[in-house]
Amino acid sequence: TRQRNVGRRPSQLSVSSASPTGMGAFERDGVLGMHLSEHNLKGIQACVTGAINTLSAQREGIPIDQRRFLDNSLPLDNENAPGVYELVTEALNAHDILEIGAQYLGEPIQIQAVNLMIYDGSENHWKDHFFDISLPDSDTAYMHMESTIKQVKSLIYLNPVTEDNGPFSYVVGSNRVKIGFWESIIRK
């Protein structure tokens, strides 16, 4: 397994994220890393147990070499994960993430979507693009620009994540890259 090592590590905050240090780190890096409290993590884990079972069953029905991005994702709502929006909001508020996002974007924000994603490192839809000619993937394989503007994305890992089971990659500081309208359309 090759490591995807782009940029430097995001800031790990042990102080309130809404502090000038937290906002400064977010403006500079475009990313913050932090640990949820055991209370927040266990609450979210318990809330999504049924959804995890549903998504796991969905994935099991698809051969690994045929799984695509959406096959690993399940939008959550109050039917398949009652209370998930409240629990995620509580967890993000505990680190002032929603406040930092509002300051960064210059307007109030709220959670628009919560998606459960399961990856175990076996998926290949984002890697091995040149297997047929025995060329390795570049370090930037599957990197992309988000297609929405004025968005703050949060990832909450429900289990320990290693380089082998699906970590999120982000180019630190890429939030400050300025591109034109047409380039943004072409690059997506």
PDB file of C-alpha atoms in Angstrom:
ATOM      1  CA  THR A   1       0.000   0.000   0.000  1.00  0.00           C
ATOM      2  CA  ARG A   2       1.381   3.382  -0.993  1.00  0.00           C
ATOM      3  CA  GLN A   3       1.029   6.354   1.297  1.00  0.00           C
ATOM      4  CA  ARG A   4      -0.653   9.484   0.034  1.00  0.00           C
ATOM      5  CA  ASN A   5       1.416  12.148   1.698  1.00  0.00           C
ATOM      6  CA  VAL A   6       0.509  15.578   0.363  1.00  0.00           C
ATOM      7  CA  GLY A   7       1.168  18.739   2.340  1.00  0.00           C
ATOM      8  CA  ARG A   8       1.542  18.825   6.100  1.00  0.00           C
ATOM      9  CA  ARG A   9      -0.642  17.588   8.913  1.00  0.00           C
ATOM     10  CA  PRO A  10      -3.667  19.715   9.877  1.00  0.00           C
ATOM     11  CA  SER A  11      -3.697  21.499  13.198  1.00  0.00           C
ATOM     12  CA  GLN A  12      -4.732  19.361  16.165  1.00  0.00           C
ATOM     13  CA  LEU A  13      -6.705  21.574  18.515  1.00  0.00           C
ATOM     14  CA  SER A  14      -6.864  21.083  22.223  1.00  0.00           C
ATOM     15  CA  VAL A  15      -8.271  24.536  22.859  1.00  0.00           C
ATOM     16  CA  SER A  16     -11.668  25.889  21.919  1.00  0.00           C
ATOM     17  CA  SER A  17     -11.895  25.909  18.143  1.00  0.00           C
ATOM     18  CA  ALA A  18     -13.661  29.273  18.172  1.00  0.00           C
ATOM     19  CA  SER A  19     -10.592  30.829  19.717  1.00  0.00           C
ATOM     20  CA  PRO A  20      -8.485  33.031  17.451  1.00  0.00           C
ATOM     21  CA  THR A  21      -6.047  30.120  17.234  1.00  0.00           C
ATOM     22  CA  GLY A  22      -8.744  27.777  15.878  1.00  0.00           C
ATOM     23  CA  MET A  23     -10.107  30.308  13.390  1.00  0.00           C
ATOM     24  CA  GLY A  24      -6.610  31.248  12.274  1.00  0.00           C
ATOM     25  CA  ALA A  25      -5.674  27.617  11.721  1.00  0.00           C
ATOM     26  CA  PHE A  26      -8.865  27.021   9.729  1.00  0.00           C
ATOM     27  CA  GLU A  27      -8.334  30.099   7.555  1.00  0.00           C
ATOM     28  CA  ARG A  28      -4.698  29.152   6.960  1.00  0.00           C
ATOM     29  CA  ASP A  29      -5.047  25.398   6.443  1.00  0.00           C
ATOM     30  CA  GLY A  30      -8.682  24.933   5.438  1.00  0.00           C
ATOM     31  CA  VAL A  31      -8.899  21.980   7.798  1.00  0.00           C
ATOM     32  CA  LEU A  32      -8.965  21.268  11.534  1.00  0.00           C
ATOM     33  CA  GLY A  33      -8.434  17.956  13.230  1.00  0.00           C
ATOM     34  CA  MET A  34      -9.884  17.129  16.627  1.00  0.00           C
ATOM     35  CA  HIS A  35     -11.159  14.270  18.752  1.00  0.00           C
ATOM     36  CA  LEU A  36     -14.798  13.955  19.787  1.00  0.00           C
ATOM     37  CA  SER A  37     -15.636  13.284  23.380  1.00  0.00           C
ATOM     38  CA  GLU A  38     -16.492   9.694  24.214  1.00  0.00           C
ATOM     39  CA  HIS A  39     -20.055  10.872  24.931  1.00  0.00           C
ATOM     40  CA  ASN A  40     -20.464  12.408  21.472  1.00  0.00           C
ATOM     41  CA  LEU A  41     -18.819   9.505  19.655  1.00  0.00           C
ATOM     42  CA  LYS A  42     -20.782   6.786  21.456  1.00  0.00           C
ATOM     43  CA  GLY A  43     -24.041   8.683  20.933  1.00  0.00           C
ATOM     44  CA  ILE A  44     -23.511   8.932  17.188  1.00  0.00           C
ATOM     45  CA  GLN A  45     -22.317   5.317  16.952  1.00  0.00           C
ATOM     46  CA  ALA A  46     -25.444   4.070  18.740  1.00  0.00           C
ATOM     47  CA  CYS A  47     -27.680   6.236  16.575  1.00  0.00           C
ATOM     48  CA  VAL A  48     -26.331   4.895  13.279  1.00  0.00           C
ATOM     49  CA  THR A  49     -26.024   1.195  14.160  1.00  0.00           C
ATOM     50  CA  GLY A  50     -29.090   0.243  12.107  1.00  0.00           C
ATOM     51  CA  ALA A  51     -27.921   2.333   9.172  1.00  0.00           C
ATOM     52  CA  ILE A  52     -24.482   0.692   9.337  1.00  0.00           C
ATOM     53  CA  ASN A  53     -26.169  -2.723   9.126  1.00  0.00           C
ATOM     54  CA  THR A  54     -28.261  -1.574   6.145  1.00  0.00           C
ATOM     55  CA  LEU A  55     -25.257  -0.161   4.289  1.00  0.00           C
ATOM     56  CA  SER A  56     -23.104  -3.191   5.112  1.00  0.00           C
ATOM     57  CA  ALA A  57     -25.751  -5.497   3.628  1.00  0.00           C
ATOM     58  CA  GLN A  58     -25.959  -3.280   0.532  1.00  0.00           C
ATOM     59  CA  ARG A  59     -22.180  -3.450   0.077  1.00  0.00           C
ATOM     60  CA  GLU A  60     -22.035  -7.223   0.578  1.00  0.00           C
ATOM     61  CA  GLY A  61     -24.321  -7.659  -2.427  1.00  0.00           C
ATOM     62  CA  ILE A  62     -21.839  -5.920  -4.730  1.00  0.00           C
ATOM     63  CA  PRO A  63     -18.516  -7.536  -5.675  1.00  0.00           C
ATOM     64  CA  ILE A  64     -15.573  -5.430  -4.456  1.00  0.00           C
ATOM     65  CA  ASP A  65     -14.260  -4.825  -7.968  1.00  0.00           C
ATOM     66  CA  GLN A  66     -17.670  -3.443  -8.972  1.00  0.00           C
ATOM     67  CA  ARG A  67     -18.299  -1.152  -5.975  1.00  0.00           C
ATOM     68  CA  ARG A  68     -18.416   2.524  -6.724  1.00  0.00           C
ATOM     69  CA  PHE A  69     -18.421   5.611  -4.502  1.00  0.00           C
ATOM     70  CA  LEU A  70     -22.183   5.720  -3.952  1.00  0.00           C
ATOM     71  CA  ASP A  71     -22.274   2.011  -3.125  1.00  0.00           C
ATOM     72  CA  ASN A  72     -20.390   2.868   0.080  1.00  0.00           C
ATOM     73  CA  SER A  73     -22.667   5.735   1.108  1.00  0.00           C
ATOM     74  CA  LEU A  74     -26.080   6.040   2.729  1.00  0.00           C
ATOM     75  CA  PRO A  75     -27.805   9.394   3.304  1.00  0.00           C
ATOM     76  CA  LEU A  76     -29.025   9.548   6.908  1.00  0.00           C
ATOM     77  CA  ASP A  77     -32.319  11.012   8.050  1.00  0.00           C
ATOM     78  CA  ASN A  78     -34.708  10.714  10.976  1.00  0.00           C
ATOM     79  CA  GLU A  79     -36.146   7.482   9.561  1.00  0.00           C
ATOM     80  CA  ASN A  80     -32.950   5.428   9.282  1.00  0.00           C
ATOM     81  CA  ALA A  81     -31.031   7.212  12.072  1.00  0.00           C
ATOM     82  CA  PRO A  82     -33.443   9.056  14.408  1.00  0.00           C
ATOM     83  CA  GLY A  83     -31.746  12.023  16.095  1.00  0.00           C
ATOM     84  CA  VAL A  84     -28.591  11.920  13.969  1.00  0.00           C
ATOM     85  CA  TYR A  85     -28.774  15.620  13.019  1.00  0.00           C
ATOM     86  CA  GLU A  86     -29.085  16.663  16.655  1.00  0.00           C
ATOM     87  CA  LEU A  87     -26.191  14.420  17.718  1.00  0.00           C
ATOM     88  CA  VAL A  88     -23.886  15.607  14.931  1.00  0.00           C
ATOM     89  CA  THR A  89     -24.807  19.225  15.651  1.00  0.00           C
ATOM     90  CA  GLU A  90     -24.008  18.693  19.346  1.00  0.00           C
ATOM     91  CA  ALA A  91     -20.641  17.122  18.514  1.00  0.00           C
ATOM     92  CA  LEU A  92     -19.684  19.909  16.098  1.00  0.00           C
ATOM     93  CA  ASN A  93     -20.853  22.601  18.513  1.00  0.00           C
ATOM     94  CA  ALA A  94     -18.700  21.078  21.252  1.00  0.00           C
ATOM     95  CA  HIS A  95     -15.698  22.176  19.146  1.00  0.00           C
ATOM     96  CA  ASP A  96     -17.365  25.341  17.789  1.00  0.00           C
ATOM     97  CA  ILE A  97     -17.089  23.981  14.242  1.00  0.00           C
ATOM     98  CA  LEU A  98     -20.395  25.475  13.120  1.00  0.00           C
ATOM     99  CA  GLU A  99     -19.353  28.861  14.522  1.00  0.00           C
ATOM    100  CA  ILE A 100     -15.964  28.703  12.807  1.00  0.00           C
ATOM    101  CA  GLY A 101     -17.678  27.748   9.553  1.00  0.00           C
ATOM    102  CA  ALA A 102     -20.061  30.676   9.881  1.00  0.00           C
ATOM    103  CA  GLN A 103     -17.171  33.055  10.558  1.00  0.00           C
ATOM    104  CA  TYR A 104     -15.209  31.650   7.641  1.00  0.00           C
ATOM    105  CA  LEU A 105     -18.118  31.885   5.180  1.00  0.00           C
ATOM    106  CA  GLY A 106     -19.449  35.154   6.582  1.00  0.00           C
ATOM    107  CA  GLU A 107     -22.963  33.832   7.114  1.00  0.00           C
ATOM    108  CA  PRO A 108     -24.833  31.452   9.424  1.00  0.00           C
ATOM    109  CA  ILE A 109     -24.591  27.778   8.512  1.00  0.00           C
ATOM    110  CA  GLN A 110     -26.511  24.655   9.359  1.00  0.00           C
ATOM    111  CA  ILE A 111     -26.099  20.984   8.627  1.00  0.00           C
ATOM    112  CA  GLN A 112     -27.645  20.168   5.271  1.00  0.00           C
ATOM    113  CA  ALA A 113     -26.769  16.490   4.927  1.00  0.00           C
ATOM    114  CA  VAL A 114     -25.335  13.633   6.964  1.00  0.00           C
ATOM    115  CA  ASN A 115     -24.031  10.686   4.978  1.00  0.00           C
ATOM    116  CA  LEU A 116     -22.792   7.402   6.376  1.00  0.00           C
ATOM    117  CA  MET A 117     -19.829   6.043   4.460  1.00  0.00           C
ATOM    118  CA  ILE A 118     -18.127   2.696   4.904  1.00  0.00           C
ATOM    119  CA  TYR A 119     -14.686   1.984   3.522  1.00  0.00           C
ATOM    120  CA  ASP A 120     -12.436  -0.876   4.513  1.00  0.00           C
ATOM    121  CA  GLY A 121      -9.491  -0.304   2.194  1.00  0.00           C
ATOM    122  CA  SER A 122     -10.539  -3.012  -0.265  1.00  0.00           C
ATOM    123  CA  GLU A 123     -12.419  -0.681  -2.620  1.00  0.00           C
ATOM    124  CA  ASN A 124     -10.626   0.105  -5.842  1.00  0.00           C
ATOM    125  CA  HIS A 125     -12.855   2.685  -7.532  1.00  0.00           C
ATOM    126  CA  TRP A 126     -10.415   5.427  -6.502  1.00  0.00           C
ATOM    127  CA  LYS A 127      -7.158   3.603  -7.146  1.00  0.00           C
ATOM    128  CA  ASP A 128      -5.424   1.282  -9.606  1.00  0.00           C
ATOM    129  CA  HIS A 129      -6.482   3.406 -12.584  1.00  0.00           C
ATOM    130  CA  PHE A 130      -3.699   2.028 -14.782  1.00  0.00           C
ATOM    131  CA  PHE A 131      -3.679  -1.615 -13.686  1.00  0.00           C
ATOM    132  CA  ASP A 132      -3.936  -2.776 -17.289  1.00  0.00           C
ATOM    133  CA  ILE A 133      -0.548  -1.278 -18.164  1.00  0.00           C
ATOM    134  CA  SER A 134       1.096  -1.838 -14.771  1.00  0.00           C
ATOM    135  CA  LEU A 135       1.574   1.834 -13.895  1.00  0.00           C
ATOM    136  CA  PRO A 136       1.153   2.991 -10.295  1.00  0.00           C
ATOM    137  CA  ASP A 137      -1.320   5.696  -9.379  1.00  0.00           C
ATOM    138  CA  SER A 138       0.025   9.159  -8.730  1.00  0.00           C
ATOM    139  CA  ASP A 139      -0.070  10.576  -5.204  1.00  0.00           C
ATOM    140  CA  THR A 140      -2.939  12.799  -6.300  1.00  0.00           C
ATOM    141  CA  ALA A 141      -5.184  10.041  -7.673  1.00  0.00           C
ATOM    142  CA  TYR A 142      -8.840  10.730  -6.898  1.00  0.00           C
ATOM    143  CA  MET A 143      -8.151  14.223  -5.589  1.00  0.00           C
ATOM    144  CA  HIS A 144     -10.804  16.639  -6.757  1.00  0.00           C
ATOM    145  CA  MET A 145     -12.407  19.972  -6.043  1.00  0.00           C
ATOM    146  CA  GLU A 146     -15.773  20.102  -4.320  1.00  0.00           C
ATOM    147  CA  SER A 147     -18.574  21.089  -6.656  1.00  0.00           C
ATOM    148  CA  THR A 148     -20.367  23.348  -4.200  1.00  0.00           C
ATOM    149  CA  ILE A 149     -19.450  26.780  -2.983  1.00  0.00           C
ATOM    150  CA  LYS A 150     -19.898  28.196   0.507  1.00  0.00           C
ATOM    151  CA  GLN A 151     -19.666  24.769   2.094  1.00  0.00           C
ATOM    152  CA  VAL A 152     -17.896  23.468   5.166  1.00  0.00           C
ATOM    153  CA  LYS A 153     -17.391  19.719   5.125  1.00  0.00           C
ATOM    154  CA  SER A 154     -17.028  17.738   8.351  1.00  0.00           C
ATOM    155  CA  LEU A 155     -15.930  14.134   8.673  1.00  0.00           C
ATOM    156  CA  ILE A 156     -16.596  12.160  11.826  1.00  0.00           C
ATOM    157  CA  TYR A 157     -14.830   8.822  11.993  1.00  0.00           C
ATOM    158  CA  LEU A 158     -16.782   6.237  13.974  1.00  0.00           C
ATOM    159  CA  ASN A 159     -13.889   3.801  14.189  1.00  0.00           C
ATOM    160  CA  PRO A 160     -10.096   4.083  14.236  1.00  0.00           C
ATOM    161  CA  VAL A 161      -8.755   5.032  10.825  1.00  0.00           C
ATOM    162  CA  THR A 162      -5.381   4.046   9.440  1.00  0.00           C
ATOM    163  CA  GLU A 163      -3.709   4.555   6.084  1.00  0.00           C
ATOM    164  CA  ASP A 164      -4.981   1.107   5.105  1.00  0.00           C
ATOM    165  CA  ASN A 165      -8.716   1.495   5.753  1.00  0.00           C
ATOM    166  CA  GLY A 166      -9.829   4.683   4.090  1.00  0.00           C
ATOM    167  CA  PRO A 167      -8.407   7.916   5.496  1.00  0.00           C
ATOM    168  CA  PHE A 168      -9.479  11.261   4.088  1.00  0.00           C
ATOM    169  CA  SER A 169      -6.836  13.164   2.162  1.00  0.00           C
ATOM    170  CA  TYR A 170      -6.765  16.937   1.921  1.00  0.00           C
ATOM    171  CA  VAL A 171      -4.235  19.349   0.500  1.00  0.00           C
ATOM    172  CA  VAL A 172      -3.564  21.689   3.411  1.00  0.00           C
ATOM    173  CA  GLY A 173      -4.008  25.315   2.342  1.00  0.00           C
ATOM    174  CA  SER A 174      -5.913  24.474  -0.851  1.00  0.00           C
ATOM    175  CA  ASN A 175      -8.848  26.485   0.503  1.00  0.00           C
ATOM    176  CA  ARG A 176      -6.888  29.613  -0.450  1.00  0.00           C
ATOM    177  CA  VAL A 177      -6.423  28.678  -4.106  1.00  0.00           C
ATOM    178  CA  LYS A 178      -8.334  31.145  -6.265  1.00  0.00           C
ATOM    179  CA  ILE A 179      -9.620  29.904  -9.582  1.00  0.00           C
ATOM    180  CA  GLY A 180     -11.904  31.432 -12.171  1.00  0.00           C
ATOM    181  CA  PHE A 181     -15.445  30.382 -12.979  1.00  0.00           C
ATOM    182  CA  TRP A 182     -14.605  28.451 -16.168  1.00  0.00           C
ATOM    183  CA  GLU A 183     -11.645  26.699 -14.600  1.00  0.00           C
ATOM    184  CA  SER A 184     -13.854  25.571 -11.717  1.00  0.00           C
ATOM    185  CA  ILE A 185     -16.280  24.002 -14.196  1.00  0.00           C
ATOM    186  CA  ILE A 186     -13.549  22.270 -16.194  1.00  0.00           C
ATOM    187  CA  ARG A 187     -11.676  20.924 -13.136  1.00  0.00           C
ATOM    188  CA  LYS A 188     -14.721  19.198 -11.636  1.00  0.00           C
TER     189      LYS A 188
END
